[in-house]
Structures are given as C-alpha cells and as structure tokens.
mmCIF file of C-alpha atoms (C1' of nucleotides) in Angstrom:
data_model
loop_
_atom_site.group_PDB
_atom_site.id
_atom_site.type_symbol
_atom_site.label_atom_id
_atom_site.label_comp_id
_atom_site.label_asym_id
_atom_site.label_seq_id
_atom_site.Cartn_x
_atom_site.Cartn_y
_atom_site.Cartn_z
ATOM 1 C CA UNK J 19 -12.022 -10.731 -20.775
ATOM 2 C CA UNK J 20 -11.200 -13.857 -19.311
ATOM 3 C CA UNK J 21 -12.209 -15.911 -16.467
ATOM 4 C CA UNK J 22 -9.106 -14.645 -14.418
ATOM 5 C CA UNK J 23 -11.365 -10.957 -14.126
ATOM 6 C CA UNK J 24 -14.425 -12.616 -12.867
ATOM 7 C CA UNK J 25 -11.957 -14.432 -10.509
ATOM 8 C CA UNK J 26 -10.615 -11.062 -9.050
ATOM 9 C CA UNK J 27 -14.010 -9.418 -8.823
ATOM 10 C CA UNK J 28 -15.472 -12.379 -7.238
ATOM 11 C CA UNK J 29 -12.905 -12.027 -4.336
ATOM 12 C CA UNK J 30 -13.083 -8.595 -4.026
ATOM 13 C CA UNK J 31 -16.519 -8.054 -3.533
ATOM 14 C CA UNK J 32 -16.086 -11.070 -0.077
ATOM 15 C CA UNK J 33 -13.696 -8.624 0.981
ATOM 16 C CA UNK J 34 -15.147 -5.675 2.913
ATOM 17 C CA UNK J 35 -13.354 -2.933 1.890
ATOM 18 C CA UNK J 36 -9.966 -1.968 0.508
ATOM 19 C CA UNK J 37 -7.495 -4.567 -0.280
ATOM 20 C CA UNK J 38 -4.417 -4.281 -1.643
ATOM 21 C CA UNK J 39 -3.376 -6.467 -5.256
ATOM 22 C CA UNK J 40 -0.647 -8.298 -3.392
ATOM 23 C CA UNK J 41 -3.185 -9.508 -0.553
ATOM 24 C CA UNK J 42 -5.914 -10.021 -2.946
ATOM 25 C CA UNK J 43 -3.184 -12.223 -4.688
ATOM 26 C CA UNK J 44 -2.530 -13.810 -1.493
ATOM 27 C CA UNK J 45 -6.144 -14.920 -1.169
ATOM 28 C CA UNK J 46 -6.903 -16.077 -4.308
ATOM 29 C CA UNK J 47 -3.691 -18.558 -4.519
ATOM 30 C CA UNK J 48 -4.639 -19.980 -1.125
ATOM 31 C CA UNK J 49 -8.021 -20.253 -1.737
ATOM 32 C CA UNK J 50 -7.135 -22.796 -4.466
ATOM 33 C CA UNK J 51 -7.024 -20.915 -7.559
ATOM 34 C CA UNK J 52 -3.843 -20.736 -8.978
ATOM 35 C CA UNK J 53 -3.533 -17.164 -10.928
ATOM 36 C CA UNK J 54 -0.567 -14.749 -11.607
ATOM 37 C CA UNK J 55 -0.035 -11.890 -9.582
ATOM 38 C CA UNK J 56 0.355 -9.643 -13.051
ATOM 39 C CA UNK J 57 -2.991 -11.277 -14.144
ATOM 40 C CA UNK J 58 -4.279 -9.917 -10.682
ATOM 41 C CA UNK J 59 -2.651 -6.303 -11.699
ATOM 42 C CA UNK J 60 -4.103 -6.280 -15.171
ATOM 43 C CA UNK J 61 -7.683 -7.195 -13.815
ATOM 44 C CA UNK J 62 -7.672 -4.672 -11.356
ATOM 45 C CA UNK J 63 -6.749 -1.972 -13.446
ATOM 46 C CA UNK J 64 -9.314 -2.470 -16.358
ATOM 47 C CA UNK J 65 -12.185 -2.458 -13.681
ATOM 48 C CA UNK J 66 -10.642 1.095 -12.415
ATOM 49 C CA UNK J 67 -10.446 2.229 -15.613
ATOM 50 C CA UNK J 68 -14.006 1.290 -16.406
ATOM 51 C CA UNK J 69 -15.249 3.177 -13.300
ATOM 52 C CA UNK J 70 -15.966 -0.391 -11.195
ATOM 53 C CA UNK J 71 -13.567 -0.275 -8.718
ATOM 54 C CA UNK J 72 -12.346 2.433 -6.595
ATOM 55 C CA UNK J 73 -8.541 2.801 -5.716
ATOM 56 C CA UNK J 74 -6.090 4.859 -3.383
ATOM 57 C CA UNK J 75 -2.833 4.695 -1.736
ATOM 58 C CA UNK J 76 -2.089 3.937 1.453
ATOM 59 C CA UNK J 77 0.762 5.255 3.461
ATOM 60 C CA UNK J 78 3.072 3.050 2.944
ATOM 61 C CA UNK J 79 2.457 2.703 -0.648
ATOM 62 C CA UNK J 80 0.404 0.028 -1.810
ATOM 63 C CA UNK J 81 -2.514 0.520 -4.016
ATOM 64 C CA UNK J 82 -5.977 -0.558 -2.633
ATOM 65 C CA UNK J 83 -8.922 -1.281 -4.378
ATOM 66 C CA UNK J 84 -12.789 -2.255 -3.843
ATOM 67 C CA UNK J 85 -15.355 -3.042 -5.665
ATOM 68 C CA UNK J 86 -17.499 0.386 -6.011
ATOM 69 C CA UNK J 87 -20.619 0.473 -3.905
ATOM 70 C CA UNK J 88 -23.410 2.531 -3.115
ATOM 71 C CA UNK J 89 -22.363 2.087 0.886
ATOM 72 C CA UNK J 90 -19.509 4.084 0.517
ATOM 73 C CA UNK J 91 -17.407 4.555 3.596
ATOM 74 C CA UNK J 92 -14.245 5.903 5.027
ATOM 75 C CA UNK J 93 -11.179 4.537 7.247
ATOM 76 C CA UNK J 94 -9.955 5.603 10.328
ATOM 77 C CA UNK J 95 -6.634 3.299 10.590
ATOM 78 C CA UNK J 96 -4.248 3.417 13.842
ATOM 79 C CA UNK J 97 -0.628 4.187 12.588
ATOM 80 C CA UNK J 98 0.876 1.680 15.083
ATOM 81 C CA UNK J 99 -0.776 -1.529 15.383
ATOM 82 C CA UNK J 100 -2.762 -1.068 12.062
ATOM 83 C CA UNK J 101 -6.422 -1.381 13.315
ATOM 84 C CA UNK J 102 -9.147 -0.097 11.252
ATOM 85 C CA UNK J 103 -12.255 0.921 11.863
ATOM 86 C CA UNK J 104 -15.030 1.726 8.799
ATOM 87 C CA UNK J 105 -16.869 5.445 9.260
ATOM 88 C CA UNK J 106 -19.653 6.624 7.610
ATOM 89 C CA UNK J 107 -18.199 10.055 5.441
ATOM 90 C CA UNK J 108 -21.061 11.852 6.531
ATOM 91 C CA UNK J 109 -20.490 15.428 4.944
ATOM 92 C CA UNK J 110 -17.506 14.451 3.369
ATOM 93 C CA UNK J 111 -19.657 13.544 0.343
ATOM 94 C CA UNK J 112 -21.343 16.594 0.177
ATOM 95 C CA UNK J 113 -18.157 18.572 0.499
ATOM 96 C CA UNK J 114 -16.234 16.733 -2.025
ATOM 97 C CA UNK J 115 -19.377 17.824 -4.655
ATOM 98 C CA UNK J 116 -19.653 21.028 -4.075
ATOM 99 C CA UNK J 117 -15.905 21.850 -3.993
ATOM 100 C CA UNK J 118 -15.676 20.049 -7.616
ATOM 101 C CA UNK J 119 -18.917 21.685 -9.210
ATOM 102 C CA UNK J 120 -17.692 25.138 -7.654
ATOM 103 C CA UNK J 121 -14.242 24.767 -9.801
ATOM 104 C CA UNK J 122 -15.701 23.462 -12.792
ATOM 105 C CA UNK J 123 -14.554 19.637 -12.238
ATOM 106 C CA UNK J 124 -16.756 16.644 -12.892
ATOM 107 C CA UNK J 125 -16.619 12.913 -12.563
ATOM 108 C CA UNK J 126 -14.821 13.170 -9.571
ATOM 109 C CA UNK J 127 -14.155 10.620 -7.136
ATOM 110 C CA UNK J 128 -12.380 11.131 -3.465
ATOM 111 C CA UNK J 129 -10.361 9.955 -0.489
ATOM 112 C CA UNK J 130 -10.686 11.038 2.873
ATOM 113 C CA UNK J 131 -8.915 8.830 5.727
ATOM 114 C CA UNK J 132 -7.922 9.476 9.152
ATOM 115 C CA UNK J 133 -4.957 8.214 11.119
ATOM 116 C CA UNK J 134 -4.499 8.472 14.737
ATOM 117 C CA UNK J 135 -3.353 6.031 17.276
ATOM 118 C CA UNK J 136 -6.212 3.506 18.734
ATOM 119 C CA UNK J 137 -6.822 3.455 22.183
ATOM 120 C CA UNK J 138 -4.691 0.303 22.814
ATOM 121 C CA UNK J 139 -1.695 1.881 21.182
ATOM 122 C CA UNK J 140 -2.064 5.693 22.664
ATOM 123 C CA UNK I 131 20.796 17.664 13.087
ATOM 124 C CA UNK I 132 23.465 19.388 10.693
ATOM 125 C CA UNK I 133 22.502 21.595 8.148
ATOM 126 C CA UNK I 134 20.811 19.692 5.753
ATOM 127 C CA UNK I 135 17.724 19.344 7.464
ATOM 128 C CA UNK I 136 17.628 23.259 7.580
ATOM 129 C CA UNK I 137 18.045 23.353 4.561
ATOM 130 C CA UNK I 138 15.128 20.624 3.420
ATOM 131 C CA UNK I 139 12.873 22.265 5.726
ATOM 132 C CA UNK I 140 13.685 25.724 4.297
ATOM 133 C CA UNK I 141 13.136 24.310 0.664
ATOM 134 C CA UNK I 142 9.847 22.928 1.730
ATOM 135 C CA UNK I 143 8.562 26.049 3.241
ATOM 136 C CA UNK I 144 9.284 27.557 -0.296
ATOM 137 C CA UNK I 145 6.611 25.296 -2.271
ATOM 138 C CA UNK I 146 3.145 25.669 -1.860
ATOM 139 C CA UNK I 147 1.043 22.612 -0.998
ATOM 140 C CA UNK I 148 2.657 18.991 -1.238
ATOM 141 C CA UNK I 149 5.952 18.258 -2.931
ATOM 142 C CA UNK I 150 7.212 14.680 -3.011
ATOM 143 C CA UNK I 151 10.924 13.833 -2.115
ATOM 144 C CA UNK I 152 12.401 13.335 -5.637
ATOM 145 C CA UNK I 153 11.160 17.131 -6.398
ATOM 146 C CA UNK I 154 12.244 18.456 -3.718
ATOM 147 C CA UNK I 155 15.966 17.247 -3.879
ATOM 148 C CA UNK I 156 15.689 18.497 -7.595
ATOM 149 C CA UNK I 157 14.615 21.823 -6.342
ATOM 150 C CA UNK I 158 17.618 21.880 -4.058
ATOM 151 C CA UNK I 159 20.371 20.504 -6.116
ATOM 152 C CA UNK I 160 19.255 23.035 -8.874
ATOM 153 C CA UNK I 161 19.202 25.907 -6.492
ATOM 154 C CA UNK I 162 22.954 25.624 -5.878
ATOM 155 C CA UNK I 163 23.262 23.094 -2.856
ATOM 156 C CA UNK I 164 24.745 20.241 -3.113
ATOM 157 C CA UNK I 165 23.078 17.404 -1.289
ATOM 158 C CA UNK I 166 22.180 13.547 -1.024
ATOM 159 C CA UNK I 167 19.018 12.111 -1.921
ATOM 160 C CA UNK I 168 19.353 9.891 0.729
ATOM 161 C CA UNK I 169 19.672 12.886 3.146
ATOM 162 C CA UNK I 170 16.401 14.471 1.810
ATOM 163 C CA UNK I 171 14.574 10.871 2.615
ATOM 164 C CA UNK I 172 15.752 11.166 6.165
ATOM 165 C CA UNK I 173 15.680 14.763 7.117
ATOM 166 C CA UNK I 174 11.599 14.705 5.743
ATOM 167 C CA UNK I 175 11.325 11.532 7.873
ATOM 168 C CA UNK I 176 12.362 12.775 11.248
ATOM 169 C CA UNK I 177 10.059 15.604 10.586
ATOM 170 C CA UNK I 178 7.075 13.839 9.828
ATOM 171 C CA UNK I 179 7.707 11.643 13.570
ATOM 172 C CA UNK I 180 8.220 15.382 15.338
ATOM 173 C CA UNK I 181 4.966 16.340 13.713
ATOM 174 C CA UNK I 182 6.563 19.023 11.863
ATOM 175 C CA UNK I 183 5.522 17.694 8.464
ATOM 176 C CA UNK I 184 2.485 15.768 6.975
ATOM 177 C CA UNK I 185 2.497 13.187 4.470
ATOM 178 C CA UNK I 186 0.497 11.531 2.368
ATOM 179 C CA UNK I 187 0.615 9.174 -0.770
ATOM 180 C CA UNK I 188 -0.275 10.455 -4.454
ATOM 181 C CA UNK I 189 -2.415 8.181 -6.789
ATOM 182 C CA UNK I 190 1.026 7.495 -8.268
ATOM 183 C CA UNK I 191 2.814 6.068 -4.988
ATOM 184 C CA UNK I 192 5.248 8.626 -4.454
ATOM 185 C CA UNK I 193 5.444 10.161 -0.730
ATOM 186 C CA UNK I 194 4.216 13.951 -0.568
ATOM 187 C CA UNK I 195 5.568 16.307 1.684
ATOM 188 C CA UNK I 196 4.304 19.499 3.250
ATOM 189 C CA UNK I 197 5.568 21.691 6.124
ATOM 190 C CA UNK I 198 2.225 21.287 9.259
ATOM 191 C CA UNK I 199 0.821 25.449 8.887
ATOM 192 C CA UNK I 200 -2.387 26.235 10.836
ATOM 193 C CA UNK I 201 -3.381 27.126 7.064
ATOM 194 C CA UNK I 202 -4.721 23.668 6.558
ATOM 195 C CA UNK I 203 -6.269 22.636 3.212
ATOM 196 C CA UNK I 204 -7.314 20.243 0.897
ATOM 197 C CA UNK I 205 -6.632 19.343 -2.703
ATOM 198 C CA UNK I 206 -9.066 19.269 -5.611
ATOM 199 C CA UNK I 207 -6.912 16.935 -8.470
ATOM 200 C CA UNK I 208 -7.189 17.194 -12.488
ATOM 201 C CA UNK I 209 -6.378 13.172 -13.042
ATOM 202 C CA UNK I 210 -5.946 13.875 -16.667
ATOM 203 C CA UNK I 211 -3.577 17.496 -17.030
ATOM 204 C CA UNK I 212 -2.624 17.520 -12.976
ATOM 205 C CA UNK I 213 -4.461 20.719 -12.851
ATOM 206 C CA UNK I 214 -4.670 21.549 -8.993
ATOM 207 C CA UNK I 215 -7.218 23.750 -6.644
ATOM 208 C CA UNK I 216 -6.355 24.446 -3.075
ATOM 209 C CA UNK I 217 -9.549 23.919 -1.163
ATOM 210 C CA UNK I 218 -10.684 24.524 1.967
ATOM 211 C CA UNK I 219 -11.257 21.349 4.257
ATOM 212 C CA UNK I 220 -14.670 22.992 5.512
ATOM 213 C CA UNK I 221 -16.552 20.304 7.772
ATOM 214 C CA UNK I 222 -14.033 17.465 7.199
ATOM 215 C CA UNK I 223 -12.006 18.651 9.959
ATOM 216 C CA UNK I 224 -14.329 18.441 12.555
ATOM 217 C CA UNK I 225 -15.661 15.436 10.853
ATOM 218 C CA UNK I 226 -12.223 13.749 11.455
ATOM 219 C CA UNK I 227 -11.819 14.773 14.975
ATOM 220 C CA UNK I 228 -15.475 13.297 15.878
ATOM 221 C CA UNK I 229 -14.833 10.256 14.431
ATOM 222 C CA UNK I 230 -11.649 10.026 15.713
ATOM 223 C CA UNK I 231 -12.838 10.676 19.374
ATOM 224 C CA UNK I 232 -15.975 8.500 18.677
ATOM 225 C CA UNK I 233 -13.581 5.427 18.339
ATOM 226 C CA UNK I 234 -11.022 6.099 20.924
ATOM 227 C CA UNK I 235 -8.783 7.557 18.648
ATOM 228 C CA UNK I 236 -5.476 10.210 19.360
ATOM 229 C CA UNK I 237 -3.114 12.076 17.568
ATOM 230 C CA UNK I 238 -4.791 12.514 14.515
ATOM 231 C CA UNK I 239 -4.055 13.556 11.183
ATOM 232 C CA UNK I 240 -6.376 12.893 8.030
ATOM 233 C CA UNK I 241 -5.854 13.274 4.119
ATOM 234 C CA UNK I 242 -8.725 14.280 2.539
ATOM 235 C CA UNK I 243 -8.279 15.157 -1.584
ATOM 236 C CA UNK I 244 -10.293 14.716 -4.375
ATOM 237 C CA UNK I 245 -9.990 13.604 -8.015
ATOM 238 C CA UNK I 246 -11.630 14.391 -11.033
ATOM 239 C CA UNK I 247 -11.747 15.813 -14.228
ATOM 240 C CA UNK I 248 -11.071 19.757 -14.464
ATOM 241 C CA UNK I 249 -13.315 22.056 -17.326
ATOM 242 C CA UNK I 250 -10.625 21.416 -19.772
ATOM 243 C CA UNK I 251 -10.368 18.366 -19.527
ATOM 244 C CA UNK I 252 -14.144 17.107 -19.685
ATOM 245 C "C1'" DT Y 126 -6.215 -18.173 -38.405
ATOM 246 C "C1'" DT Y 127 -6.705 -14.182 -35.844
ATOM 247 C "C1'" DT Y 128 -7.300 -12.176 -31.510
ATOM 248 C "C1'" DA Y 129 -7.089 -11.862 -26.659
ATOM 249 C "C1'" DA Y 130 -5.560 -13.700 -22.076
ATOM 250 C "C1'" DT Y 131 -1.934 -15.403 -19.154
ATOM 251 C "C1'" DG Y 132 2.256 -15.504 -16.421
ATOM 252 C "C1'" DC Y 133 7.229 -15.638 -15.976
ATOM 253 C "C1'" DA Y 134 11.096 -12.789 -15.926
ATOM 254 C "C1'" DA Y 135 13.085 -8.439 -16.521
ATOM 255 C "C1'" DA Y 136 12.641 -3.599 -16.042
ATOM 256 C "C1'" DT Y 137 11.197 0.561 -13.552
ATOM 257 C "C1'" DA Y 138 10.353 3.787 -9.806
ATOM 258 C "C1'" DC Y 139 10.388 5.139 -5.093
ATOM 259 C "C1'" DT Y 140 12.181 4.438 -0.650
ATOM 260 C "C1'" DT Y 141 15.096 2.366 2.922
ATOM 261 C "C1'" DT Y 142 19.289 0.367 4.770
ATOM 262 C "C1'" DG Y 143 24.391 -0.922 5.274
ATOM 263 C "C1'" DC Y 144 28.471 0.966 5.712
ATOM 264 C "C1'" DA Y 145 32.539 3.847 5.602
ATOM 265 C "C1'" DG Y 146 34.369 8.519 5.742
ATOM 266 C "C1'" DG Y 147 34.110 12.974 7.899
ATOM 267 C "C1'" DA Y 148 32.426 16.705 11.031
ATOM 268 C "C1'" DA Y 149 31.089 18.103 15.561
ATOM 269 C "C1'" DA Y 150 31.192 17.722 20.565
ATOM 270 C "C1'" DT F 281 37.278 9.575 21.533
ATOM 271 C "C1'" DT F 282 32.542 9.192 20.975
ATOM 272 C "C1'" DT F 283 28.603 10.504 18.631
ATOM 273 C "C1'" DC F 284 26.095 12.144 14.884
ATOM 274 C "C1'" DC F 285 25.642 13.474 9.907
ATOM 275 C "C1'" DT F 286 26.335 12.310 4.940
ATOM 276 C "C1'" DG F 287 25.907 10.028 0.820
ATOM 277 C "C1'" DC F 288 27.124 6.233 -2.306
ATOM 278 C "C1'" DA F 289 25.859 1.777 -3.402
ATOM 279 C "C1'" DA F 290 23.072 -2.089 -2.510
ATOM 280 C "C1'" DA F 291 18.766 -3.968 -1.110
ATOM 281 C "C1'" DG F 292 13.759 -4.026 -0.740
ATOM 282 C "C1'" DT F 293 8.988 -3.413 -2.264
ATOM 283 C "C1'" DA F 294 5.220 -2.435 -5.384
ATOM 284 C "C1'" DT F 295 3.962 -2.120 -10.004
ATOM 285 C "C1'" DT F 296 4.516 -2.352 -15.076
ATOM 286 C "C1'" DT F 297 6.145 -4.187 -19.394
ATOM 287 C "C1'" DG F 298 8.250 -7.522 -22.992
ATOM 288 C "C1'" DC F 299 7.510 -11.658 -24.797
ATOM 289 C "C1'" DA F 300 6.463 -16.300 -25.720
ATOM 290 C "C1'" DT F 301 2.797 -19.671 -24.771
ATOM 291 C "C1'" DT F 302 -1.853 -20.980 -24.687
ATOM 292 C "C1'" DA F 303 -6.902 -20.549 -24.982
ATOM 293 C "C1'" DA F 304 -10.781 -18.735 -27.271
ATOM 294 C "C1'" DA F 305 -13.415 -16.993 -31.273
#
DNA sequence: TTTAATGCAAATACTTTGCAGGAAA
DNA sequence: TTTCCTGCAAAGTATTTGCATTAAA
C-alpha cells in the first residue's frame, strides 16, 4: 500500500461524514496533491473491503464513503436544495441487531436516511 | 398518460419488494408486451414525483422501484448470495418522523435496509 | 529482479435527453 | 391542429478495467 491510501484516509477522516470519491477527488487535487481519480477508487475500495470505511448510495447514485467511527450517525438530507443535517440513529442501531441476529445474519452493517424537504424549501 | 404507464405500474404491483428498472422492463418484454426502456425510465419517474412509488439506490447503483402500500417494510440484505428478509421497520418509522419534525423537516420518506452476511454464508 | 502502485484511456452499466414519428384530443 | 406518448439513438455520469510506466522491496 502506497502513500496514495494514507493520502485518501487522511482526507477522509477532515471530512465529517459521507463524501463521495469524485468530491474526495476534488479535494485532494486542490488541496495540492496531485493523485488520480482511479487511485482515489482503488483506495477507497480496499479500506471497505477491509471493514475501515463505511459506504452507501445516495439517490442519485454516487457512492459515499467515511471513515468508520464509533460516533455513528444518520442523515436527514432535503431533496430540493440538498441540506443535510447529522441525527443521532437512536434505536435504529438496536433494531438493525436484533432484526439480523433474529434471521441468522452476522457482520452486518446498515443504512437508514431520511429525505424530506427543509423548512426553507417546503 | 397512455398505456404504458398502466402497464409499468401493473408490472410493479406484481413483484414483491423493490425491483430496479432494467428488471422490470425484462419482466415486461418477456411477459408478451412490447415496450421501450426508455418508457419504463419515465413512467417510474412520474410516479415517484406523484408519490405513488418509492425509490431508493442498491449498494450496486441501480435505481429500485416499489409501488407506496401502507404495508411498509424494510430489507435485511445477504451481501454475499443476495439472500433477502422482509423486515418490519419497527421504531424506525417513528424515529424518522421525529427527527424529521425535530429539524423542520416535510414530506418525508426514509430508506432504512441492512447488510450482512446470511447463516449460509458466514 | 520481482512485486506492487499509479494513472491514462477505454470499457461498462445505468439513466437521461434530443428528436422525429404517431396517437389522441 | 395541437398536445402528449413512444422509443431509438446519442449523450451524460459514475465506476471499473487493461495496460504500460514507475517506484519500492
């Protein structure tokens, strides 16, 4: 693993979070680094597969990731203007355990994300 | 609205649970009917603005659809065989709505599933 | 030298859009 | 006629892969 991954993780972890490859790509380049946006790809999905970053798909269809942390938290995004607010899951955890353990399923991992229009936009 | 969206919607109330776009025109062209891709894309489209249908993105980026049925539920996702469980949402619905309403939120929808590995697969 | 990392360009997959022909009002 | 519906082909976007170059061990 080269420097390129510690590069990636580095900027993911000042992002507070999900963030998609492309903007993460974004970031980097501007920041100074120069790096490839398949190097970003690659990087990103080695630390999923190794269980160090979380990812999901947003509506429109871009994969976001984050660095996994124990202050896991949930999104609550308005579908027109795109402003997002961070939510604790509250029983959402819970639920997501108990639903896996009562069908048999383990190492699980889960989204839960709510969309709605913000006040501004309503 | 000609026919074809009856027909998309009638096809949709057929499947259980989510079925993405590309499926769904296979499951129609198979049946007998001849019809566009294209004219899938749109007729799920102005269903989901009506409110008629919910979306939501698979791990894998492809759109799925379902027809909105008071019979609400989540999905519990083998991410190695695709093995799924329908589960019930249980407090995330009313977890959703407070958050939503905490934050000045309307006209909400969520997507709540969960990943993981299924007995089998273990 | 042998192995792994990098990034450009091409390929892939899903979805959307432009546009022309046809059906319905 | 005017408007809407259809669907092919082209365009757009996100992601992955082939391959040659370069860096590291």
């Amino acid at each position: 693993m080269g420097k390129s991954s510690e590069i990636v993780k580095e900027h993911l972890s000042y992002s507070d979070g999900f963030i998609s490859a492309q903007s993460l790509h974004h970031v980097i380049t501007k920041s100074k680094t120069k790096i490839g946006l398949t190097t970003v790809y690659r990087a990103l999905q080695k630390m999923v597969d190794s269980g160090e970053v979380d990812t999901f798909r947003n509506p429109e269809g871009e994969a976001e990731y984050r660095l996994c942390t124990p202050n896991h938290h949930h999104h609550l995004v308005c579908t027109n203007c795109g402003f997002t607010v961070e939510i604790d899951g509250g029983a959402i955890e819970s639920w997501a355990s108990s639903a896996a353990v009562k069908n048999g399923f383990s190492s699980i991992s889960h989204i839960a994300d709510i969309y709605g229009l913000c006040r501004q936009c309503a």
